[in-house]
CSV table of C-alpha atoms in Angstrom, one decimal:
chain,number,residue,atom,x,y,z
C,21,MET,CA,161.1,148.4,31.9
C,22,PRO,CA,162.4,145.2,30.3
C,23,ASP,CA,159.9,142.8,28.7
C,24,VAL,CA,160.1,139.6,30.9
C,25,ARG,CA,157.7,137.8,28.6
C,26,ARG,CA,160.1,137.5,25.7
C,27,SER,CA,160.8,133.9,24.6
C,28,ARG,CA,164.2,132.3,25.2
C,29,LEU,CA,166.3,131.6,22.1
C,30,GLY,CA,168.4,128.4,21.7
C,31,PHE,CA,169.3,125.6,24.2
C,32,THR,CA,171.5,125.6,27.3
C,33,LEU,CA,174.6,123.5,27.3
C,34,ILE,CA,173.0,121.0,29.7
C,35,GLU,CA,170.1,120.5,27.4
C,36,ILE,CA,172.3,119.8,24.4
C,37,LEU,CA,174.4,117.3,26.4
C,38,ILE,CA,171.2,115.5,27.5
C,39,VAL,CA,170.1,115.2,23.9
C,40,ILE,CA,173.5,113.9,22.8
C,41,ALA,CA,173.4,111.4,25.7
C,42,ILE,CA,169.9,110.2,24.6
C,43,ILE,CA,171.0,109.8,21.0
C,44,ALA,CA,174.1,107.8,22.1
C,45,ILE,CA,172.0,105.5,24.2
C,46,LEU,CA,169.6,104.9,21.3
C,47,ILE,CA,172.5,104.2,18.9
C,48,GLY,CA,173.9,101.7,21.5
C,49,ILE,CA,170.6,100.0,21.6
C,50,LEU,CA,169.9,100.0,17.8
C,51,LEU,CA,173.4,99.0,16.5
C,52,PRO,CA,173.4,95.5,17.9
C,53,ALA,CA,169.9,95.0,16.6
C,54,ILE,CA,170.9,96.3,13.1
C,55,GLY,CA,174.0,94.0,13.2
C,56,ASN,CA,171.9,91.0,14.1
C,57,ALA,CA,169.4,91.8,11.4
C,58,ARG,CA,172.3,92.0,8.9
C,59,LYS,CA,173.6,88.6,10.0
C,60,ILE,CA,170.1,87.1,9.7
C,61,ALA,CA,169.7,88.5,6.2
C,62,GLN,CA,173.1,87.2,5.1
C,63,LYS,CA,172.3,83.7,6.5
C,64,THR,CA,168.9,83.8,4.7
C,65,LYS,CA,170.6,84.8,1.4
C,66,CYS,CA,173.2,82.2,1.8
C,67,MET,CA,170.6,79.5,2.4
C,68,SER,CA,168.8,80.7,-0.7
C,69,ASN,CA,172.0,80.4,-2.7
C,70,VAL,CA,172.6,76.8,-1.6
C,71,ARG,CA,168.9,75.9,-2.3
C,72,GLN,CA,169.2,77.2,-5.9
C,73,ILE,CA,172.3,75.1,-6.5
C,74,ALA,CA,170.7,72.0,-4.9
C,75,LEU,CA,167.5,72.5,-7.0
C,76,ALA,CA,169.6,73.0,-10.1
C,77,SER,CA,171.3,69.6,-9.5
C,78,PHE,CA,167.9,68.0,-8.9
C,79,VAL,CA,166.4,69.4,-12.1
C,80,TYR,CA,169.5,68.4,-14.1
C,81,ALA,CA,169.0,64.8,-12.8
C,82,GLN,CA,165.4,64.9,-14.0
C,83,ASP,CA,166.6,65.9,-17.5
C,84,TYR,CA,169.4,63.3,-17.7
C,85,LYS,CA,168.3,59.8,-16.8
C,86,ASP,CA,167.6,60.7,-13.1
C,87,GLN,CA,171.4,61.0,-12.4
C,88,LEU,CA,173.3,63.8,-10.8
C,89,TRP,CA,175.8,65.7,-13.0
C,90,PRO,CA,179.5,64.7,-13.1
C,91,ALA,CA,181.5,66.5,-10.4
C,92,ALA,CA,184.1,67.7,-12.9
C,93,PHE,CA,181.7,69.8,-14.9
C,94,TRP,CA,179.2,71.1,-12.3
C,95,ALA,CA,180.7,74.6,-12.5
C,96,ASP,CA,183.5,74.5,-15.0
C,97,LEU,CA,183.2,72.6,-18.3
C,98,ASP,CA,187.0,72.6,-18.6
C,99,GLY,CA,186.9,70.2,-15.6
C,100,ASP,CA,189.3,72.4,-13.6
C,101,ALA,CA,187.9,75.3,-11.7
C,102,THR,CA,191.4,76.5,-10.7
C,103,THR,CA,192.6,77.5,-14.2
C,104,LEU,CA,191.7,80.3,-16.7
C,105,PRO,CA,189.9,80.8,-19.0
C,106,PHE,CA,186.8,79.8,-17.0
C,107,THR,CA,184.2,78.0,-19.1
C,108,PRO,CA,180.7,78.2,-17.4
C,109,GLY,CA,179.6,74.7,-16.4
C,110,LEU,CA,176.4,72.9,-16.0
C,111,LEU,CA,175.1,75.0,-13.2
C,112,PHE,CA,175.0,78.0,-15.5
C,113,SER,CA,172.4,76.3,-17.6
C,114,TYR,CA,170.0,76.0,-14.7
C,115,VAL,CA,170.7,79.1,-12.5
C,116,ASN,CA,170.7,82.7,-13.7
C,117,TYR,CA,173.7,84.8,-12.5
C,118,ALA,CA,175.3,81.6,-11.1
C,119,ASP,CA,178.6,83.5,-10.6
C,120,PHE,CA,176.8,85.5,-7.8
C,121,VAL,CA,174.9,82.5,-6.5
C,122,VAL,CA,178.1,80.6,-5.6
C,123,GLU,CA,179.1,83.5,-3.3
C,124,CYS,CA,178.2,83.6,0.4
C,125,PRO,CA,177.2,87.2,1.3
C,126,SER,CA,179.2,86.9,4.5
C,127,ASN,CA,182.4,85.7,2.9
C,128,LYS,CA,182.2,87.0,-0.7
C,129,ARG,CA,184.7,84.4,-1.8
C,130,ALA,CA,187.5,85.9,0.2
C,131,ARG,CA,190.4,84.0,1.7
C,132,ALA,CA,190.9,83.9,5.5
C,133,VAL,CA,193.9,86.2,4.8
C,134,SER,CA,192.9,87.9,1.6
C,135,ALA,CA,195.4,88.2,-1.1
C,136,GLY,CA,193.2,90.3,-3.3
C,137,GLY,CA,193.4,87.9,-6.1
C,138,SER,CA,191.3,87.4,-9.2
C,139,ASN,CA,189.2,84.2,-9.5
C,140,GLY,CA,188.1,82.1,-12.4
C,141,PHE,CA,185.0,84.2,-12.9
C,142,GLY,CA,187.1,87.3,-13.5
C,143,TRP,CA,186.0,88.9,-10.3
C,144,THR,CA,188.5,90.4,-7.8
C,145,ARG,CA,188.0,87.6,-5.4
C,146,ASP,CA,190.4,84.9,-4.1
C,147,LEU,CA,188.0,81.9,-4.3
C,148,ASN,CA,186.0,80.6,-7.1
C,149,PHE,CA,183.2,79.3,-4.8
C,150,ASP,CA,182.1,79.5,-1.2
C,151,TYR,CA,180.0,76.4,-1.9
C,152,THR,CA,181.5,73.2,-3.2
C,153,MET,CA,180.2,69.8,-4.3
C,154,PHE,CA,180.6,66.6,-2.4
C,155,ASP,CA,182.1,65.1,-5.5
C,156,GLU,CA,181.6,61.4,-4.7
C,157,MET,CA,177.9,62.0,-4.9
C,158,GLN,CA,178.2,62.3,-8.7
C,159,GLY,CA,175.9,60.0,-10.6
C,160,ALA,CA,173.5,59.7,-7.7
C,161,GLN,CA,170.1,58.4,-8.9
C,162,LEU,CA,166.8,60.0,-7.9
C,163,GLY,CA,164.7,57.7,-5.7
C,164,ARG,CA,167.6,55.5,-4.5
C,165,ASP,CA,167.4,54.7,-0.8
C,166,ILE,CA,171.0,55.5,0.2
C,167,ARG,CA,171.7,56.4,3.8
C,168,VAL,CA,174.6,58.7,4.5
C,169,GLY,CA,175.8,59.5,8.0
C,170,PHE,CA,178.9,60.6,10.0
C,171,VAL,CA,180.8,59.4,13.0
C,172,ARG,CA,182.3,61.5,15.7
C,173,PRO,CA,185.5,63.3,14.6
C,174,ASN,CA,188.4,60.9,14.5
C,175,ASP,CA,191.8,60.7,12.8
C,176,PRO,CA,192.8,58.7,11.0
C,177,ASN,CA,189.6,57.2,9.6
C,178,ALA,CA,191.6,55.1,7.3
C,179,ALA,CA,189.4,52.0,7.1
C,180,PRO,CA,187.1,52.1,4.1
C,181,ASN,CA,184.6,49.9,5.9
C,182,LEU,CA,183.0,51.2,9.1
C,183,PRO,CA,183.4,48.7,12.0
C,184,ALA,CA,180.1,47.3,13.3
C,185,SER,CA,180.9,48.7,16.7
C,186,LEU,CA,180.7,52.3,15.3
C,187,ILE,CA,177.5,51.9,13.4
C,188,PRO,CA,175.4,52.9,16.4
C,189,THR,CA,177.4,56.1,16.7
C,190,LEU,CA,176.4,57.4,13.3
C,191,THR,CA,174.3,60.5,12.9
C,192,TYR,CA,172.4,60.4,9.6
C,193,PHE,CA,171.8,63.2,7.1
C,194,ARG,CA,168.2,63.3,6.2
C,195,ALA,CA,169.0,63.1,2.5
C,196,LEU,CA,172.0,62.8,0.2
C,197,PRO,CA,174.3,65.8,1.0
C,198,ILE,CA,175.4,67.2,-2.4
C,199,PHE,CA,176.7,70.8,-1.7
C,200,VAL,CA,178.5,72.2,1.3
C,201,GLU,CA,179.3,75.7,2.5
C,202,GLU,CA,183.0,74.8,2.8
C,203,SER,CA,185.3,76.1,5.5
C,204,THR,CA,187.6,78.7,3.9
C,205,PRO,CA,190.7,78.0,5.9
C,206,ILE,CA,190.2,74.2,5.8
C,207,TRP,CA,190.7,73.9,2.9
C,208,ASN,CA,188.8,75.9,0.4
C,209,GLN,CA,191.4,78.6,0.2
C,210,VAL,CA,194.1,76.0,-0.6
C,211,PHE,CA,192.2,73.8,-3.0
C,212,THR,CA,189.9,76.0,-5.0
C,213,ASP,CA,188.6,73.1,-7.1
C,214,GLY,CA,184.9,73.3,-6.3
C,215,TYR,CA,185.0,69.9,-4.5
C,216,TRP,CA,184.4,68.9,-0.9
C,217,GLY,CA,186.1,65.7,0.5
C,218,ASN,CA,188.9,64.1,2.4
C,219,GLU,CA,190.0,66.7,5.1
C,220,ASP,CA,187.7,69.5,4.0
C,221,GLN,CA,185.4,70.9,6.6
C,222,ILE,CA,182.2,72.9,6.8
C,223,SER,CA,182.1,76.6,7.5
C,224,VAL,CA,180.9,77.9,10.8
C,225,ARG,CA,180.3,81.5,9.7
C,226,HIS,CA,176.5,81.4,10.3
C,227,ASP,CA,175.5,80.8,14.0
C,228,LYS,CA,178.5,78.4,14.3
C,229,GLY,CA,177.4,76.5,11.2
C,230,GLY,CA,177.3,76.3,7.4
C,231,HIS,CA,174.7,75.3,4.9
C,232,VAL,CA,174.4,71.8,3.3
C,233,GLY,CA,172.3,71.3,0.2
C,234,PHE,CA,170.6,67.9,-0.4
C,235,PHE,CA,169.7,66.0,-3.5
C,236,ASP,CA,166.0,66.6,-2.8
C,237,GLY,CA,166.5,70.4,-3.2
C,238,THR,CA,166.3,71.2,0.5
C,239,VAL,CA,168.9,72.9,2.7
C,240,ASP,CA,169.9,72.6,6.4
C,241,LEU,CA,172.2,74.7,8.6
C,242,PHE,CA,174.8,72.2,9.8
C,243,ARG,CA,176.8,73.0,13.0
C,244,PRO,CA,179.8,70.7,12.8
C,245,LYS,CA,181.8,69.6,15.9
C,246,GLY,CA,185.2,71.2,16.1
C,247,GLY,CA,188.1,72.2,18.3
C,248,PRO,CA,188.7,75.6,19.8
C,249,ASN,CA,190.6,76.9,16.8
C,250,ARG,CA,188.4,76.9,13.7
C,251,ASP,CA,191.2,78.3,11.5
C,252,LEU,CA,193.5,75.3,12.1
C,253,ARG,CA,192.8,71.6,11.5
C,254,GLU,CA,192.5,69.6,14.8
C,255,PRO,CA,192.1,66.1,13.4
C,256,THR,CA,190.7,64.4,16.5
C,257,LEU,CA,188.2,67.2,17.2
C,258,ASP,CA,187.0,68.5,13.9
C,259,PHE,CA,184.2,67.1,11.7
C,260,GLU,CA,185.5,66.6,8.2
C,261,ALA,CA,184.5,64.7,5.0
C,262,ASN,CA,186.6,61.7,6.1
C,263,ASP,CA,184.0,61.1,8.8
C,264,VAL,CA,181.1,60.4,6.3
C,265,TYR,CA,179.9,56.9,5.4
C,266,ALA,CA,177.2,55.6,3.1
C,267,THR,CA,175.2,52.4,2.8
C,268,ALA,CA,172.5,51.0,0.6
C,269,LYS,CA,171.6,48.1,2.9
C,270,GLY,CA,172.1,49.3,6.4
C,271,LEU,CA,173.7,46.1,7.5
C,272,PRO,CA,177.1,45.6,9.2
C,273,GLY,CA,179.8,45.5,6.7
C,274,THR,CA,178.0,47.6,4.1
C,275,PHE,CA,178.9,51.1,5.5
C,276,TRP,CA,181.6,52.5,3.3
C,277,LYS,CA,183.7,55.6,3.6
C,278,VAL,CA,182.5,58.0,1.0
C,279,THR,CA,185.4,60.3,0.2
C,280,ASP,CA,188.5,60.3,-1.9
C,281,ARG,CA,189.2,56.7,-2.8
C,282,GLY,CA,188.9,57.1,-6.6
C,283,GLN,CA,185.3,55.9,-6.8
C,284,PRO,CA,183.7,56.0,-10.3
C,285,TYR,CA,180.7,57.9,-11.4
C,286,GLY,CA,177.6,56.4,-9.8
C,287,TRP,CA,179.4,54.7,-7.0
C,288,ILE,CA,177.1,56.2,-4.4
C,289,ASN,CA,174.2,54.2,-5.7
C,290,THR,CA,175.7,50.9,-4.6
C,291,PRO,CA,178.4,51.9,-2.1
C,292,ARG,CA,181.2,49.3,-2.0
C,293,PHE,CA,184.9,48.8,-1.7
């Protein structure tokens, strides 16, 4: 007579399918959470990178007559970050492993359409920097009461002096913006010079924004206004450096366009035509 008490070995097909279905459901639940955690970690690391650069510029100013370093030498002492050989600039004296600190973990100094190039640091990257300096801020003095703000996107912003009618529309940065997480397609992949100005824009790779580092060593996530296509410049819709104005007095007639008019070192301390 057969032993009906013997234990059953293995699983039925239905049981295996149920287990597989449960695992698939768990993966479906966990993967988005893991992806979001990764994005948060990348954004946090990116903010930390910009903070290190901003703090380095602040400490440099404390060491050198309370003035921000010259834009031409902040990263490359040759004064041109687009040529080889690359000569480590002033940043390298204040930040360890600066060649990694200038790299956003989300972008890794890649072009919008990667060409697999080699940058000035000798790495297999297309860009020298994911973060660039607002070069007209060179020579800024610690403790100066300079207000910097931006108007709504508009093109062209040709007038160097902001009309009084537009002063109420300004949105002010809370401190002097020194470093920007620059938009790769507009135009960091075209002008890999380490500067931010003119038609350059801010990245939107982190929660529709990019990081801005200020002269007091702090950082904000800045979400710029922009048109529907973030890979193409849409002049009347996109925030760009041309929209930024500065004043030392806050009075009509004293708000001057900041970028790309050949201003000398220290111009930002007394903005003028």
